[in-house]
Amino acid sequence: MDTPKTLKADVKYYSDEQVCIDAVAKLRWPNGPECPACGHKEHYYLKTQKRWKCKECYKQFTVKLGTVFEDSPISLTKWLPALWMLCNCRNGISSYELHRALGVSQKAAWFMLQRLRLALQDGSIVKMGGPGREIESDETFVGGKARNMHASRRAQFKTARESSITGDANLVNKTVVWGILDRESRKVRATVVPKVNREALQTVVLNQVVPGSKVYTDEARIYRSLSKDGYLHEFVNHLEKYVDGRVSTNGIENFWSLLKRGLNGTYVAVEPFHLFRYVDEQVFRYNNRKDADGKKLSDSDRFQLALSQIAGKRLTFAEVTGKVGEAAF
Ligand SMILES: [Zn+2]
């Protein structure tokens, strides 16, 4: 199958609902449709209703059942181009842009984007790093004035946050995002956390990074236990300098600037409650810029990958592109 290479080609290609159904079905059930109720593989296809009927339990099912498209009255001919835009527009896409591009209401567009972001979550359970591998860890504050805050001011913020000063007007409405970057794989993981404390460190770093890894951070106090936790911890004091030999957090900070560019430029306002979805979206685009060999992924590759996640089954790069023999990730 020749998959579309551009947004325009994508919209045209997926303008036929049957083509959409076939594309999602193929990624979801590589060996043919399976009944979601009983797992049986024999069925009738009810062509006018565009659903399958199980020969075993007689239940009917659509390709949307059990995916993020489930129960949606919106046609896949709108869902698939929406997904294309979400995973390929560098700074993300707003519900207003989607509303204009697809001719759905702005409210429907907002709802579609929220569901699609859910599908972009990186559910990987494999830890990052390894003996000798380099990991950067850093936190950032999103919301209010913190976006444009000077570095030294940010450092004060961290100190205030960590010493649990409450009631500070400057800290109201700020949300913390904590991220790690594996320098070898160039992959990022980022999580919205309630505050910068030991529990968050456990969630973001200790649970996700292999002990023995080198962990580079700034001078924040929260990281001082890392050596005891079995990591080779090195840090730069950001009040003095930003790079010390190989030790820096410049990689993860580059990711923060991408995240904030998207948040400031594309989205009118993001409620703290929804922030994690925007973070997942940016992580997805960032982590899927290149494959394991450093070769750039095309828009089409990224779209197919996202679609495979939505279909409820994560596929490797090789499976998605049919480029067997290339490194999977
Ligand atoms: Zn069945």
XYZ file of C-alpha atoms and ligand atoms in Angstrom:
330
model
C 0.000 0.000 0.000
C 1.301 3.426 -0.928
C 0.683 5.609 2.080
C 0.307 9.390 1.652
C 3.373 11.556 2.119
C 1.865 14.992 2.733
C -1.088 16.423 4.643
C -2.909 17.252 1.409
C -2.368 13.740 0.074
C -3.362 12.357 3.463
C -6.681 14.215 3.555
C -7.445 13.050 0.009
C -6.369 9.466 0.645
C -8.437 9.147 3.806
C -11.512 10.884 2.361
C -13.027 7.456 1.758
C -14.237 5.875 4.974
C -13.630 2.327 3.799
C -9.983 3.189 3.111
C -9.727 4.518 6.696
C -11.341 1.411 8.130
C -8.993 -0.839 6.169
C -5.951 1.162 7.291
C -6.867 1.040 10.987
C -7.915 -2.625 10.758
C -4.612 -3.567 9.163
C -2.596 -1.982 11.954
C -4.890 -3.243 14.651
C -5.233 -6.810 13.438
C -2.242 -7.665 11.216
C -3.570 -11.237 10.873
C -7.155 -10.260 10.162
C -9.977 -8.934 12.375
C -10.584 -10.572 15.735
C -13.842 -10.361 17.691
C -13.189 -8.028 20.669
C -15.790 -9.955 22.708
C -14.588 -13.530 22.297
C -11.388 -13.386 20.250
C -12.812 -15.514 17.456
C -11.286 -14.943 14.034
C -14.153 -15.914 11.762
C -16.730 -13.316 10.907
C -18.967 -11.779 8.282
C -18.357 -8.263 7.038
C -21.556 -6.238 6.876
C -20.542 -3.938 4.115
C -23.303 -1.329 4.275
C -22.943 -0.959 8.049
C -19.164 -1.187 7.865
C -19.033 -3.647 10.768
C -18.064 -7.222 11.372
C -20.308 -9.885 12.856
C -18.653 -12.668 14.817
C -19.489 -16.200 13.616
C -19.003 -17.524 17.151
C -20.830 -15.104 19.472
C -22.817 -13.165 16.822
C -21.787 -9.857 18.356
C -21.087 -7.025 15.964
C -18.037 -4.824 16.135
C -16.511 -1.885 14.311
C -12.874 -1.030 13.842
C -13.337 1.825 16.333
C -14.387 -0.465 19.206
C -11.741 -0.593 21.928
C -9.730 2.293 20.466
C -9.717 6.016 21.222
C -12.218 6.401 18.369
C -14.764 4.244 20.185
C -18.277 5.733 20.521
C -17.325 8.718 18.416
C -19.838 9.777 15.788
C -17.029 11.583 13.978
C -15.934 9.785 10.859
C -12.474 8.295 10.513
C -12.141 10.539 7.453
C -11.760 13.376 9.964
C -9.955 11.471 12.690
C -7.062 10.335 10.524
C -6.146 13.763 9.084
C -6.466 15.170 12.644
C -3.940 12.596 13.821
C -1.645 13.463 10.918
C -1.629 17.131 11.918
C -1.158 16.391 15.602
C 1.886 14.207 15.123
C 3.534 16.279 12.407
C 2.950 19.954 13.216
C 6.089 20.905 15.085
C 4.400 23.181 17.590
C 1.215 21.183 17.823
C -2.190 22.132 16.523
C -4.944 24.061 18.263
C -8.589 23.112 18.280
C -9.276 26.307 16.269
C -6.917 25.280 13.490
C -8.383 21.786 13.408
C -11.906 23.189 13.391
C -11.079 25.260 10.307
C -9.133 22.519 8.545
C -11.722 19.761 8.978
C -15.002 21.642 9.190
C -15.931 20.222 12.602
C -17.002 22.453 15.487
C -14.248 23.874 17.673
C -15.629 21.924 20.609
C -15.523 18.668 18.657
C -11.992 19.491 17.518
C -10.879 20.057 21.120
C -12.359 16.732 22.129
C -10.691 14.934 19.222
C -7.294 16.361 20.106
C -7.632 15.303 23.735
C -8.408 11.742 22.714
C -5.606 11.609 20.196
C -3.107 12.891 22.734
C -4.073 9.987 24.939
C -2.992 7.696 22.157
C 0.382 9.373 21.854
C 1.369 8.533 25.431
C 4.598 6.659 25.590
C 3.691 3.593 27.575
C 7.208 2.222 27.563
C 8.158 0.305 30.672
C 11.786 -0.184 29.695
C 14.178 1.850 31.829
C 16.495 4.408 30.279
C 20.273 4.573 30.525
C 22.630 1.863 31.723
C 26.179 1.658 33.067
C 28.195 4.480 31.529
C 25.208 5.947 29.676
C 24.420 9.625 30.150
C 21.051 10.901 31.351
C 20.040 14.514 31.855
C 17.366 15.394 34.398
C 15.682 18.746 34.900
C 12.392 20.296 35.954
C 10.530 23.218 34.523
C 7.610 25.352 35.606
C 4.699 25.994 33.320
C 2.104 28.695 33.768
C 2.054 32.382 34.493
C 5.281 34.323 34.510
C 7.508 31.280 34.976
C 7.555 30.800 31.207
C 9.727 33.793 30.614
C 11.657 33.732 33.808
C 15.361 34.381 33.850
C 17.592 31.457 34.803
C 18.709 32.814 38.166
C 15.085 33.531 39.043
C 14.244 29.970 38.087
C 16.907 28.736 40.435
C 15.260 30.677 43.258
C 11.993 29.072 42.296
C 13.447 25.640 42.637
C 14.822 26.438 46.049
C 11.470 27.807 47.161
C 9.654 24.794 45.785
C 11.922 22.340 47.474
C 11.829 24.009 50.853
C 8.043 23.711 50.670
C 7.311 27.375 51.117
C 3.589 27.561 50.754
C 1.422 30.560 50.153
C 4.049 32.254 48.009
C 2.038 34.193 45.435
C 4.697 33.521 42.792
C 4.148 29.796 43.041
C 0.404 29.852 42.595
C -0.776 28.426 39.279
C 2.590 26.980 38.380
C 2.765 23.401 37.309
C 5.952 21.364 37.477
C 7.047 19.176 34.595
C 9.985 16.897 35.283
C 11.895 15.329 32.428
C 14.800 13.040 31.659
C 16.753 12.728 28.422
C 18.847 9.722 27.388
C 21.733 11.240 25.443
C 22.476 8.086 23.492
C 18.958 7.311 22.269
C 17.969 11.022 22.250
C 14.643 10.082 23.822
C 12.825 12.134 26.398
C 10.337 11.211 29.085
C 8.454 13.958 30.875
C 5.885 13.848 33.629
C 3.699 16.426 35.326
C 4.362 16.153 39.078
C 2.590 17.860 41.996
C 5.852 19.166 43.421
C 9.582 18.672 43.363
C 10.148 16.184 46.160
C 11.488 12.713 46.881
C 8.296 11.060 45.647
C 8.551 12.796 42.291
C 12.246 11.901 42.074
C 11.230 8.287 42.631
C 8.606 8.429 39.880
C 10.602 10.238 37.245
C 14.229 9.268 37.857
C 14.683 6.306 40.199
C 11.952 4.191 38.617
C 12.941 5.026 35.050
C 16.722 5.146 34.970
C 18.993 2.110 35.329
C 21.343 2.450 38.360
C 24.938 2.925 37.285
C 23.917 5.537 34.704
C 25.552 8.951 34.791
C 22.906 11.497 35.754
C 23.548 15.164 34.947
C 21.499 17.808 36.734
C 21.698 21.355 38.001
C 22.608 22.136 41.602
C 19.101 21.553 43.019
C 19.115 19.941 46.415
C 16.628 17.227 45.460
C 19.341 15.484 43.412
C 21.861 15.159 46.233
C 20.721 11.674 47.155
C 21.382 10.287 43.664
C 24.892 9.007 44.507
C 23.460 7.038 47.422
C 20.787 5.673 45.094
C 23.473 4.084 42.920
C 23.913 6.683 40.159
C 27.018 8.551 39.061
C 25.696 12.016 39.758
C 27.344 15.151 38.403
C 25.895 18.633 38.310
C 26.535 22.148 37.085
C 25.789 25.144 39.224
C 23.614 27.236 36.954
C 24.384 30.400 38.856
C 27.986 30.018 37.676
C 27.887 28.188 34.333
C 25.768 25.955 32.129
C 28.271 23.452 30.786
C 31.124 21.668 32.541
C 32.824 19.258 30.160
C 30.120 16.752 29.274
C 28.015 17.750 32.232
C 25.039 19.897 31.277
C 21.283 19.795 31.048
C 21.198 21.566 27.688
C 19.495 18.663 25.899
C 16.498 18.494 28.183
C 16.338 22.301 28.283
C 16.103 22.286 24.508
C 13.085 20.046 24.905
C 11.563 22.515 27.394
C 11.894 25.313 24.885
C 10.069 23.228 22.245
C 7.344 22.430 24.763
C 6.937 26.071 25.751
C 7.004 27.326 22.187
C 4.063 25.037 21.477
C 2.238 26.051 24.625
C 2.762 29.778 24.099
C 2.284 29.879 20.368
C -0.362 27.341 19.493
C -2.564 26.962 22.496
C -4.574 29.797 23.914
C -4.591 28.425 27.441
C -3.840 25.087 28.997
C -5.410 24.120 32.266
C -2.876 22.502 34.622
C -5.121 19.457 34.669
C -4.688 18.952 30.918
C -1.025 19.825 30.781
C 0.169 16.214 30.842
C -1.540 15.538 27.508
C 0.310 18.381 25.800
C 3.521 17.121 27.348
C 2.861 13.611 25.973
C 2.173 15.062 22.545
C 5.437 16.984 22.451
C 7.346 13.953 23.793
C 5.881 11.828 21.011
C 6.996 14.246 18.283
C 10.415 14.709 19.873
C 11.095 10.986 20.358
C 9.965 10.115 16.856
C 11.998 12.611 14.872
C 14.535 9.921 14.024
C 14.809 6.154 14.141
C 17.371 4.227 16.197
C 20.014 4.717 13.498
C 19.552 8.476 13.460
C 17.677 8.461 10.147
C 14.936 11.069 9.971
C 11.392 9.729 10.104
C 9.045 11.065 7.456
C 5.658 12.568 8.346
C 4.121 9.411 6.960
C 6.243 7.134 9.191
C 5.305 9.163 12.260
C 1.634 9.041 11.348
C 1.706 5.264 10.867
C 3.435 4.850 14.226
C 0.826 6.981 15.974
C -1.962 5.126 14.250
C -0.544 1.795 15.365
C -0.638 3.009 18.988
C -4.219 4.146 18.583
C -5.230 0.836 17.163
C -4.322 -0.625 20.542
C -1.117 -2.276 19.469
C 2.290 -0.710 19.549
C 4.326 -1.713 16.543
C 8.012 -1.435 15.872
C 9.338 0.868 13.189
C 10.046 -2.075 10.926
C 6.536 -3.449 11.277
C 4.979 -0.086 10.565
C 7.028 0.814 7.551
C 7.588 -2.680 6.231
C 11.303 -1.888 6.262
C 12.213 -5.223 7.837
C 15.803 -5.440 8.979
C 15.936 -1.845 10.162
C 16.321 -1.202 13.861
C 13.139 -1.218 15.855
C 12.441 1.170 18.700
Zn -17.217 -13.137 19.127
